[in-house]
Amino acid sequence: MGVGRYVDGPHKTTRIDGDEGGVSPTDTGAAARENGRTMEWEDRIAAARQAGLRGLELAARSLGGLPLFLAAVLSIALLPLGIGLLLAPRAVAAVRRYADEQRERGRAWSGVRIDRPYRGPAHGLRQVLDPATWRDLLWLILNVPVGTAMGLVPVALSAWAGLGLVIAPVVLTVGTEHQFWSVAVGIGVLAVAVLIAGAPAFLDLHARFSAALLSPPRYALEARVDRLEVTRADALDSGAAELRRIEKDLHDGAQARIAALGMTIGLAEQLIRTDPDKAEALLAEARDTSGQALADLRRLVRGIHPPVLAERGLVEAVRALAVVLPVPTTVLADPGVRAAAPVEAALYFAIAEALANVTKHSGATRAWVNLRARAQNLVVEVGDDGTGGAGIPPAGGLAGVCKRLGAFDGRMAVTSPPGGPTVLAMEVPCGS
């Protein structure tokens, strides 16, 4: 037997014998290419199978939108009678949730991003009067035939392809005397080819159809860009003001205490030999001063980014904030609610400001904070059962909160009828 050597191929190591033929590198490369083609076909078949299942889900959900459309239209039609004031906001909220589910499916199934076009957090008739609501309703009724058809095409292809594959062995066994069976097998083979090649395309087409109606219109995007330019300028001004505040706090607080600490220690060094008792008293004073300086620095850091927010996330930080409030406060959150660190910091300070207003001005006996993930946005509601009549003044803490959220394309709205309850709603993009 001759001396052999080993060659590492793309998928395995092959032994090459010097005088007994063996396997050549060319054979290994051909096998690798064949294996790659096999894997590609397996991926296509898996994608086609998945498209069939998703198509069935899409068709069912599209048909399920018809009762929701009828309920929403009926509740809006009842507005003049008064009962619609109670029913319409709930129906519209359900339509928005249904549309948000489609936005999420479009992203997950087809990679099509569908932004939310709504004007911001809204309650009651504001939701009904939002132009985006009427686009949602238009999509909802059109989606019944369109979504059902586009969903059933992959299902029908899967069914016919399966039927053709079942019939083919029968035809090969009994012959082709009956033309029907030959045609059925031919159509089945064609269905297999179309299913593998194009079934996912029907889901992509439906996602683009939904994006055309559920995305913000062009004029809304232009207005959004204009608003972002304004909020960006406000954010730059706020950032500069924040830096000046930090500099002032350091200068007047920790820096002054540290300077005094150095002077006290220097004086103690001079007296350590001549007056030990006085030096010991000065060192005790220096220790107290260092503790005060450290407390100043901690307060300053807490005002920039609270440690609990960095360590445990937004939900736990809000719960820690609610525990120390004099007004009993309930915090509810969807599981896994997270956002980028700057967004979480902005929302944390916004919630803190809102809860401070509840404590100072509302006269409430209880309050609540709800954090929910909705499509690519994080929605926060801070409410109380106080006297109501609240608003967002042009200056003050809540005005600063608006600017802080605006830097992240966020929005805030207040609903506070006389007698309460008061609900402060914030919505900030947090996903891709």
Tab-separated table of C-alpha atoms in Angstrom:
chain	number	residue	atom	x	y	z
A	1	MET	CA	0.000	0.000	0.000
A	2	GLY	CA	1.372	3.389	-0.915
A	3	VAL	CA	1.817	6.373	1.333
A	4	GLY	CA	-1.351	8.441	1.682
A	5	ARG	CA	-2.002	12.093	2.555
A	6	TYR	CA	-5.059	13.935	3.849
A	7	VAL	CA	-6.721	16.909	2.191
A	8	ASP	CA	-9.201	19.165	4.023
A	9	GLY	CA	-12.211	19.791	1.842
A	10	PRO	CA	-15.118	22.186	2.485
A	11	HIS	CA	-17.105	19.517	4.337
A	12	LYS	CA	-14.706	16.716	5.346
A	13	THR	CA	-11.104	15.497	5.288
A	14	THR	CA	-10.369	13.071	2.414
A	15	ARG	CA	-7.478	10.618	2.266
A	16	ILE	CA	-5.538	10.675	-1.022
A	17	ASP	CA	-3.546	7.460	-1.663
A	18	GLY	CA	-0.409	7.805	-3.705
A	19	ASP	CA	-0.696	4.617	-5.775
A	20	GLU	CA	-4.182	3.181	-5.344
A	21	GLY	CA	-6.408	5.752	-6.957
A	22	GLY	CA	-8.185	7.146	-3.880
A	23	VAL	CA	-10.373	10.244	-4.149
A	24	SER	CA	-9.181	13.322	-5.990
A	25	PRO	CA	-9.686	16.929	-4.786
A	26	THR	CA	-11.831	17.461	-7.857
A	27	ASP	CA	-14.216	14.745	-6.674
A	28	THR	CA	-14.356	16.343	-3.229
A	29	GLY	CA	-15.208	19.764	-4.689
A	30	ALA	CA	-17.935	18.284	-6.869
A	31	ALA	CA	-19.412	16.505	-3.873
A	32	ALA	CA	-19.355	19.743	-1.908
A	33	ARG	CA	-21.163	21.609	-4.672
A	34	GLU	CA	-23.743	18.853	-4.922
A	35	ASN	CA	-24.225	18.955	-1.164
A	36	GLY	CA	-24.679	22.745	-1.340
A	37	ARG	CA	-27.336	22.426	-4.025
A	38	THR	CA	-29.130	19.797	-1.943
A	39	MET	CA	-29.126	22.079	1.094
A	40	GLU	CA	-30.440	24.962	-1.035
A	41	TRP	CA	-33.363	22.863	-2.257
A	42	GLU	CA	-34.077	21.708	1.281
A	43	ASP	CA	-34.219	25.351	2.388
A	44	ARG	CA	-36.597	26.201	-0.453
A	45	ILE	CA	-38.883	23.295	0.371
A	46	ALA	CA	-38.894	24.285	4.054
A	47	ALA	CA	-39.719	27.895	3.107
A	48	ALA	CA	-42.556	26.721	0.851
A	49	ARG	CA	-43.963	24.511	3.609
A	50	GLN	CA	-43.773	27.408	6.063
A	51	ALA	CA	-45.437	29.715	3.530
A	52	GLY	CA	-48.343	27.275	3.276
A	53	LEU	CA	-48.869	27.288	7.046
A	54	ARG	CA	-48.532	31.059	7.248
A	55	GLY	CA	-50.908	31.449	4.320
A	56	LEU	CA	-53.528	29.478	6.205
A	57	GLU	CA	-53.039	31.716	9.251
A	58	LEU	CA	-53.204	34.852	7.079
A	59	ALA	CA	-56.455	33.746	5.429
A	60	ALA	CA	-58.058	32.984	8.789
A	61	ARG	CA	-56.978	36.302	10.292
A	62	SER	CA	-58.129	38.225	7.220
A	63	LEU	CA	-61.607	36.713	7.424
A	64	GLY	CA	-61.624	37.434	11.153
A	65	GLY	CA	-61.204	41.129	10.406
A	66	LEU	CA	-64.699	41.394	8.901
A	67	PRO	CA	-66.610	41.267	12.238
A	68	LEU	CA	-64.157	43.792	13.685
A	69	PHE	CA	-64.755	46.149	10.742
A	70	LEU	CA	-68.531	45.876	11.117
A	71	ALA	CA	-68.326	46.484	14.874
A	72	ALA	CA	-66.112	49.553	14.403
A	73	VAL	CA	-68.313	51.086	11.697
A	74	LEU	CA	-71.476	50.427	13.710
A	75	SER	CA	-70.022	51.998	16.864
A	76	ILE	CA	-68.944	55.094	14.914
A	77	ALA	CA	-72.409	55.319	13.344
A	78	LEU	CA	-73.895	55.351	16.857
A	79	LEU	CA	-71.887	58.418	17.904
A	80	PRO	CA	-74.823	60.835	17.368
A	81	LEU	CA	-76.938	58.722	19.731
A	82	GLY	CA	-74.409	58.970	22.539
A	83	ILE	CA	-73.807	55.264	23.016
A	84	GLY	CA	-71.111	55.480	20.377
A	85	LEU	CA	-69.091	57.687	22.733
A	86	LEU	CA	-68.523	54.575	24.829
A	87	LEU	CA	-68.262	51.995	22.050
A	88	ALA	CA	-66.304	53.779	19.297
A	89	PRO	CA	-63.031	54.391	21.216
A	90	ARG	CA	-62.911	50.737	22.281
A	91	ALA	CA	-63.651	49.515	18.767
A	92	VAL	CA	-61.025	51.815	17.243
A	93	ALA	CA	-58.470	50.678	19.832
A	94	ALA	CA	-59.200	47.073	18.815
A	95	VAL	CA	-58.732	47.991	15.132
A	96	ARG	CA	-55.370	49.580	15.967
A	97	ARG	CA	-54.244	46.478	17.817
A	98	TYR	CA	-55.301	44.350	14.845
A	99	ALA	CA	-53.356	46.625	12.466
A	100	ASP	CA	-50.329	46.536	14.781
A	101	GLU	CA	-50.383	42.744	14.619
A	102	GLN	CA	-50.198	42.958	10.820
A	103	ARG	CA	-47.312	45.427	11.072
A	104	GLU	CA	-45.465	42.930	13.237
A	105	ARG	CA	-46.249	40.031	10.861
A	106	GLY	CA	-45.028	42.051	7.892
A	107	ARG	CA	-41.714	42.610	9.652
A	108	ALA	CA	-41.349	39.033	10.925
A	109	TRP	CA	-42.536	37.183	7.797
A	110	SER	CA	-41.328	39.407	4.963
A	111	GLY	CA	-38.902	41.914	6.475
A	112	VAL	CA	-41.228	44.796	5.510
A	113	ARG	CA	-41.203	47.589	8.067
A	114	ILE	CA	-44.582	49.294	8.499
A	115	ASP	CA	-44.383	52.374	10.724
A	116	ARG	CA	-47.321	53.463	12.873
A	117	PRO	CA	-48.941	56.607	11.392
A	118	TYR	CA	-50.899	57.732	14.453
A	119	ARG	CA	-50.595	61.241	15.812
A	120	GLY	CA	-49.444	60.030	19.208
A	121	PRO	CA	-50.977	58.721	22.407
A	122	ALA	CA	-54.687	59.421	22.262
A	123	HIS	CA	-57.851	58.402	24.037
A	124	GLY	CA	-61.548	58.710	23.398
A	125	LEU	CA	-62.676	60.587	20.324
A	126	ARG	CA	-59.125	61.626	19.437
A	127	GLN	CA	-58.522	58.094	18.204
A	128	VAL	CA	-61.711	58.154	16.133
A	129	LEU	CA	-60.882	61.531	14.551
A	130	ASP	CA	-57.308	60.561	13.657
A	131	PRO	CA	-57.066	60.231	9.826
A	132	ALA	CA	-54.927	57.127	10.309
A	133	THR	CA	-57.945	55.420	11.873
A	134	TRP	CA	-59.872	55.719	8.616
A	135	ARG	CA	-56.922	54.291	6.684
A	136	ASP	CA	-56.922	51.369	9.121
A	137	LEU	CA	-60.614	50.783	8.443
A	138	LEU	CA	-60.062	50.953	4.674
A	139	TRP	CA	-57.248	48.407	4.957
A	140	LEU	CA	-59.377	46.235	7.228
A	141	ILE	CA	-62.226	45.841	4.736
A	142	LEU	CA	-59.948	45.501	1.687
A	143	ASN	CA	-57.842	42.950	3.516
A	144	VAL	CA	-60.786	40.570	3.825
A	145	PRO	CA	-60.717	39.540	0.125
A	146	VAL	CA	-57.075	40.434	-0.565
A	147	GLY	CA	-55.563	38.785	2.498
A	148	THR	CA	-57.804	35.742	2.179
A	149	ALA	CA	-56.880	35.254	-1.479
A	150	MET	CA	-53.145	35.793	-0.977
A	151	GLY	CA	-53.170	33.502	2.015
A	152	LEU	CA	-55.088	30.718	0.291
A	153	VAL	CA	-52.864	30.648	-2.808
A	154	PRO	CA	-49.928	28.986	-0.968
A	155	VAL	CA	-52.430	26.700	0.785
A	156	ALA	CA	-54.027	25.665	-2.527
A	157	LEU	CA	-50.622	25.099	-4.115
A	158	SER	CA	-49.567	22.964	-1.157
A	159	ALA	CA	-52.775	20.918	-1.335
A	160	TRP	CA	-52.596	20.391	-5.099
A	161	ALA	CA	-48.891	19.586	-4.963
A	162	GLY	CA	-49.546	17.024	-2.246
A	163	LEU	CA	-52.395	15.522	-4.272
A	164	GLY	CA	-50.176	15.298	-7.343
A	165	LEU	CA	-47.421	13.568	-5.408
A	166	VAL	CA	-49.937	11.060	-4.040
A	167	ILE	CA	-51.484	10.341	-7.459
A	168	ALA	CA	-48.161	10.037	-9.326
A	169	PRO	CA	-47.304	6.518	-8.025
A	170	VAL	CA	-50.823	5.359	-8.905
A	171	VAL	CA	-50.467	6.611	-12.486
A	172	LEU	CA	-47.076	4.956	-12.826
A	173	THR	CA	-48.591	1.694	-11.585
A	174	VAL	CA	-51.890	1.482	-13.486
A	175	GLY	CA	-50.853	3.374	-16.580
A	176	THR	CA	-52.231	6.502	-18.247
A	177	GLU	CA	-55.356	5.202	-19.994
A	178	HIS	CA	-57.411	7.904	-18.287
A	179	GLN	CA	-56.300	11.323	-19.452
A	180	PHE	CA	-57.637	12.965	-16.279
A	181	TRP	CA	-54.980	11.337	-14.116
A	182	SER	CA	-52.201	12.412	-16.428
A	183	VAL	CA	-53.451	15.983	-16.370
A	184	ALA	CA	-53.814	15.857	-12.585
A	185	VAL	CA	-50.243	14.661	-12.165
A	186	GLY	CA	-48.990	17.316	-14.563
A	187	ILE	CA	-50.804	20.053	-12.689
A	188	GLY	CA	-49.516	18.633	-9.405
A	189	VAL	CA	-45.924	18.747	-10.642
A	190	LEU	CA	-46.485	22.309	-11.842
A	191	ALA	CA	-47.966	23.205	-8.450
A	192	VAL	CA	-44.862	21.822	-6.724
A	193	ALA	CA	-42.632	23.982	-8.913
A	194	VAL	CA	-44.720	27.122	-8.349
A	195	LEU	CA	-44.998	26.398	-4.623
A	196	ILE	CA	-41.246	26.049	-4.173
A	197	ALA	CA	-40.388	29.002	-6.389
A	198	GLY	CA	-43.075	31.525	-5.513
A	199	ALA	CA	-45.205	30.687	-2.468
A	200	PRO	CA	-43.340	33.064	-0.099
A	201	ALA	CA	-43.756	35.826	-2.696
A	202	PHE	CA	-47.512	35.927	-2.038
A	203	LEU	CA	-46.864	36.695	1.633
A	204	ASP	CA	-44.358	39.383	0.629
A	205	LEU	CA	-46.921	40.865	-1.754
A	206	HIS	CA	-49.500	41.004	1.027
A	207	ALA	CA	-47.004	42.721	3.339
A	208	ARG	CA	-46.408	45.410	0.716
A	209	PHE	CA	-50.146	45.820	0.175
A	210	SER	CA	-50.544	46.357	3.924
A	211	ALA	CA	-47.626	48.784	4.014
A	212	ALA	CA	-49.271	50.906	1.308
A	213	LEU	CA	-52.295	51.532	3.559
A	214	LEU	CA	-50.955	51.168	7.100
A	215	SER	CA	-47.782	53.275	6.749
A	216	PRO	CA	-47.794	57.049	7.263
A	217	PRO	CA	-48.645	58.992	4.070
A	218	ARG	CA	-45.966	61.156	2.490
A	219	TYR	CA	-47.253	64.439	3.897
A	220	ALA	CA	-47.222	62.915	7.390
A	221	LEU	CA	-43.609	61.835	6.926
A	222	GLU	CA	-42.673	65.349	5.806
A	223	ALA	CA	-44.377	66.832	8.862
A	224	ARG	CA	-42.575	64.302	11.024
A	225	VAL	CA	-39.216	65.342	9.574
A	226	ASP	CA	-40.012	68.995	10.282
A	227	ARG	CA	-40.974	68.145	13.845
A	228	LEU	CA	-37.806	66.119	14.328
A	229	GLU	CA	-35.719	69.084	13.193
A	230	VAL	CA	-37.385	71.242	15.846
A	231	THR	CA	-37.052	68.625	18.571
A	232	ARG	CA	-33.417	68.042	17.625
A	233	ALA	CA	-32.694	71.731	18.158
A	234	ASP	CA	-34.567	71.587	21.476
A	235	ALA	CA	-32.567	68.515	22.470
A	236	LEU	CA	-29.288	70.274	21.703
A	237	ASP	CA	-30.366	73.268	23.783
A	238	SER	CA	-31.501	70.996	26.603
A	239	GLY	CA	-28.228	69.078	26.454
A	240	ALA	CA	-26.217	72.280	26.684
A	241	ALA	CA	-28.344	73.474	29.606
A	242	GLU	CA	-27.890	70.106	31.325
A	243	LEU	CA	-24.111	70.355	30.951
A	244	ARG	CA	-24.181	73.843	32.459
A	245	ARG	CA	-26.273	72.562	35.362
A	246	ILE	CA	-23.860	69.689	35.996
A	247	GLU	CA	-20.904	72.078	35.864
A	248	LYS	CA	-22.609	74.438	38.332
A	249	ASP	CA	-23.542	71.604	40.695
A	250	LEU	CA	-19.982	70.303	40.641
A	251	HIS	CA	-18.551	73.772	41.202
A	252	ASP	CA	-20.911	74.735	44.024
A	253	GLY	CA	-21.165	71.309	45.635
A	254	ALA	CA	-18.584	68.557	45.369
A	255	GLN	CA	-15.748	70.773	44.101
A	256	ALA	CA	-16.136	73.242	46.981
A	257	ARG	CA	-16.264	70.439	49.545
A	258	ILE	CA	-13.199	68.729	48.080
A	259	ALA	CA	-11.286	72.023	48.148
A	260	ALA	CA	-12.271	72.519	51.795
A	261	LEU	CA	-11.254	68.926	52.473
A	262	GLY	CA	-7.754	69.580	51.143
A	263	MET	CA	-7.370	72.721	53.250
A	264	THR	CA	-8.574	70.926	56.400
A	265	ILE	CA	-6.166	68.030	55.898
A	266	GLY	CA	-3.303	70.468	55.261
A	267	LEU	CA	-4.063	72.320	58.493
A	268	ALA	CA	-4.220	69.017	60.382
A	269	GLU	CA	-0.776	68.107	59.038
A	270	GLN	CA	0.616	71.355	60.471
A	271	LEU	CA	-0.932	70.732	63.910
A	272	ILE	CA	-0.244	67.006	64.189
A	273	ARG	CA	2.927	67.560	66.240
A	274	THR	CA	2.092	70.724	68.200
A	275	ASP	CA	-1.615	70.134	68.927
A	276	PRO	CA	-2.643	66.490	68.307
A	277	ASP	CA	-6.133	66.968	69.748
A	278	LYS	CA	-6.881	69.834	67.376
A	279	ALA	CA	-5.437	67.850	64.465
A	280	GLU	CA	-7.645	64.876	65.347
A	281	ALA	CA	-10.712	67.124	65.387
A	282	LEU	CA	-9.754	68.527	61.974
A	283	LEU	CA	-9.354	65.015	60.559
A	284	ALA	CA	-12.816	64.096	61.860
A	285	GLU	CA	-14.172	67.207	60.153
A	286	ALA	CA	-12.373	66.194	56.954
A	287	ARG	CA	-13.985	62.762	57.135
A	288	ASP	CA	-17.437	64.345	57.396
A	289	THR	CA	-16.651	66.683	54.498
A	290	SER	CA	-15.525	63.767	52.309
A	291	GLY	CA	-18.796	61.960	53.062
A	292	GLN	CA	-20.802	65.043	52.098
A	293	ALA	CA	-18.811	65.405	48.861
A	294	LEU	CA	-19.448	61.752	48.028
A	295	ALA	CA	-23.173	62.220	48.706
A	296	ASP	CA	-23.198	65.256	46.384
A	297	LEU	CA	-21.557	63.227	43.624
A	298	ARG	CA	-24.037	60.381	44.086
A	299	ARG	CA	-26.975	62.781	43.853
A	300	LEU	CA	-25.473	64.272	40.709
A	301	VAL	CA	-24.955	60.866	39.081
A	302	ARG	CA	-28.454	59.765	40.102
A	303	GLY	CA	-29.837	62.825	38.339
A	304	ILE	CA	-27.987	61.908	35.140
A	305	HIS	CA	-28.657	58.148	35.022
A	306	PRO	CA	-30.011	56.369	38.113
A	307	PRO	CA	-27.952	53.274	39.037
A	308	VAL	CA	-31.072	51.125	39.429
A	309	LEU	CA	-32.001	51.961	35.824
A	310	ALA	CA	-28.622	50.812	34.542
A	311	GLU	CA	-28.577	47.675	36.681
A	312	ARG	CA	-32.171	46.425	36.525
A	313	GLY	CA	-33.912	48.152	33.606
A	314	LEU	CA	-36.820	50.544	33.232
A	315	VAL	CA	-39.603	48.436	34.759
A	316	GLU	CA	-37.748	47.653	37.985
A	317	ALA	CA	-36.517	51.250	38.243
A	318	VAL	CA	-40.109	52.513	38.012
A	319	ARG	CA	-41.218	49.987	40.624
A	320	ALA	CA	-38.453	51.198	42.941
A	321	LEU	CA	-39.661	54.750	42.319
A	322	ALA	CA	-43.274	53.839	43.097
A	323	VAL	CA	-42.455	52.120	46.396
A	324	VAL	CA	-41.371	55.357	48.109
A	325	LEU	CA	-44.332	57.465	46.937
A	326	PRO	CA	-46.919	58.567	49.521
A	327	VAL	CA	-49.701	57.744	47.017
A	328	PRO	CA	-50.231	53.961	46.531
A	329	THR	CA	-49.016	53.259	43.002
A	330	THR	CA	-49.430	50.109	40.897
A	331	VAL	CA	-46.898	49.320	38.154
A	332	LEU	CA	-47.948	46.933	35.357
A	333	ALA	CA	-45.689	46.009	32.445
A	334	ASP	CA	-45.600	43.632	29.507
A	335	PRO	CA	-42.928	40.947	29.967
A	336	GLY	CA	-39.561	41.845	28.496
A	337	VAL	CA	-40.264	45.558	28.017
A	338	ARG	CA	-36.889	47.122	27.194
A	339	ALA	CA	-35.527	49.936	25.045
A	340	ALA	CA	-32.201	51.604	24.345
A	341	ALA	CA	-30.543	53.092	27.434
A	342	PRO	CA	-31.107	56.763	26.412
A	343	VAL	CA	-34.794	56.055	25.701
A	344	GLU	CA	-35.227	54.296	29.039
A	345	ALA	CA	-33.556	57.213	30.827
A	346	ALA	CA	-35.874	59.721	29.129
A	347	LEU	CA	-38.951	57.665	30.027
A	348	TYR	CA	-37.757	57.152	33.603
A	349	PHE	CA	-37.414	60.881	34.242
A	350	ALA	CA	-40.731	61.517	32.474
A	351	ILE	CA	-42.474	58.992	34.734
A	352	ALA	CA	-40.727	60.451	37.782
A	353	GLU	CA	-41.948	63.953	36.877
A	354	ALA	CA	-45.496	62.699	36.280
A	355	LEU	CA	-45.587	60.857	39.614
A	356	ALA	CA	-44.197	63.919	41.381
A	357	ASN	CA	-47.107	65.936	39.956
A	358	VAL	CA	-49.527	63.252	41.166
A	359	THR	CA	-48.117	63.599	44.678
A	360	LYS	CA	-48.109	67.409	44.697
A	361	HIS	CA	-51.215	68.481	42.808
A	362	SER	CA	-53.720	65.711	42.081
A	363	GLY	CA	-55.226	64.917	45.466
A	364	ALA	CA	-55.339	61.294	44.321
A	365	THR	CA	-55.779	58.267	46.554
A	366	ARG	CA	-54.140	55.902	44.084
A	367	ALA	CA	-52.033	55.998	40.922
A	368	TRP	CA	-50.864	53.549	38.286
A	369	VAL	CA	-48.152	53.150	35.663
A	370	ASN	CA	-48.632	50.866	32.640
A	371	LEU	CA	-45.756	50.010	30.290
A	372	ARG	CA	-46.638	48.204	27.048
A	373	ALA	CA	-44.811	47.234	23.884
A	374	ARG	CA	-46.903	48.129	20.829
A	375	ALA	CA	-45.443	47.298	17.403
A	376	GLN	CA	-42.068	49.101	17.381
A	377	ASN	CA	-43.077	51.561	20.110
A	378	LEU	CA	-42.991	51.644	23.888
A	379	VAL	CA	-46.191	53.094	25.358
A	380	VAL	CA	-46.323	54.364	28.949
A	381	GLU	CA	-49.434	55.554	30.782
A	382	VAL	CA	-49.312	57.302	34.151
A	383	GLY	CA	-52.752	57.776	35.688
A	384	ASP	CA	-54.399	58.797	38.942
A	385	ASP	CA	-57.904	59.107	40.385
A	386	GLY	CA	-57.443	62.728	41.444
A	387	THR	CA	-59.444	65.863	40.739
A	388	GLY	CA	-58.438	66.183	37.076
A	389	GLY	CA	-58.118	69.407	35.121
A	390	ALA	CA	-54.399	68.883	34.460
A	391	GLY	CA	-52.553	70.045	31.364
A	392	ILE	CA	-49.088	70.621	29.943
A	393	PRO	CA	-48.037	74.225	30.647
A	394	PRO	CA	-45.644	75.938	28.210
A	395	ALA	CA	-42.971	75.980	30.907
A	396	GLY	CA	-42.240	73.643	33.763
A	397	GLY	CA	-41.420	70.013	34.366
A	398	LEU	CA	-43.848	68.462	31.878
A	399	ALA	CA	-42.772	70.865	29.137
A	400	GLY	CA	-39.207	69.679	29.726
A	401	VAL	CA	-40.421	66.094	29.513
A	402	CYS	CA	-42.003	66.821	26.115
A	403	LYS	CA	-38.691	68.147	24.824
A	404	ARG	CA	-36.787	65.193	26.254
A	405	LEU	CA	-39.127	62.695	24.574
A	406	GLY	CA	-39.207	64.703	21.356
A	407	ALA	CA	-35.480	64.095	20.941
A	408	PHE	CA	-36.353	60.406	20.417
A	409	ASP	CA	-39.363	61.088	18.148
A	410	GLY	CA	-41.594	60.505	21.155
A	411	ARG	CA	-44.925	62.125	21.969
A	412	MET	CA	-46.927	62.898	25.070
A	413	ALA	CA	-50.607	63.672	25.610
A	414	VAL	CA	-52.742	64.376	28.672
A	415	THR	CA	-56.371	63.389	29.191
A	416	SER	CA	-57.720	65.015	32.355
A	417	PRO	CA	-61.428	65.880	32.477
A	418	PRO	CA	-62.711	67.775	35.530
A	419	GLY	CA	-63.194	65.292	38.332
A	420	GLY	CA	-60.615	62.922	36.892
A	421	PRO	CA	-59.162	60.538	36.189
A	422	THR	CA	-55.965	61.987	34.744
A	423	VAL	CA	-53.968	59.901	32.254
A	424	LEU	CA	-50.592	61.020	30.918
A	425	ALA	CA	-49.703	58.913	27.854
A	426	MET	CA	-46.227	58.738	26.336
A	427	GLU	CA	-45.145	56.864	23.220
A	428	VAL	CA	-41.542	56.468	22.056
A	429	PRO	CA	-40.106	54.352	19.214
A	430	CYS	CA	-37.903	51.628	20.622
A	431	GLY	CA	-37.447	49.059	17.868
A	432	SER	CA	-36.390	48.584	14.327
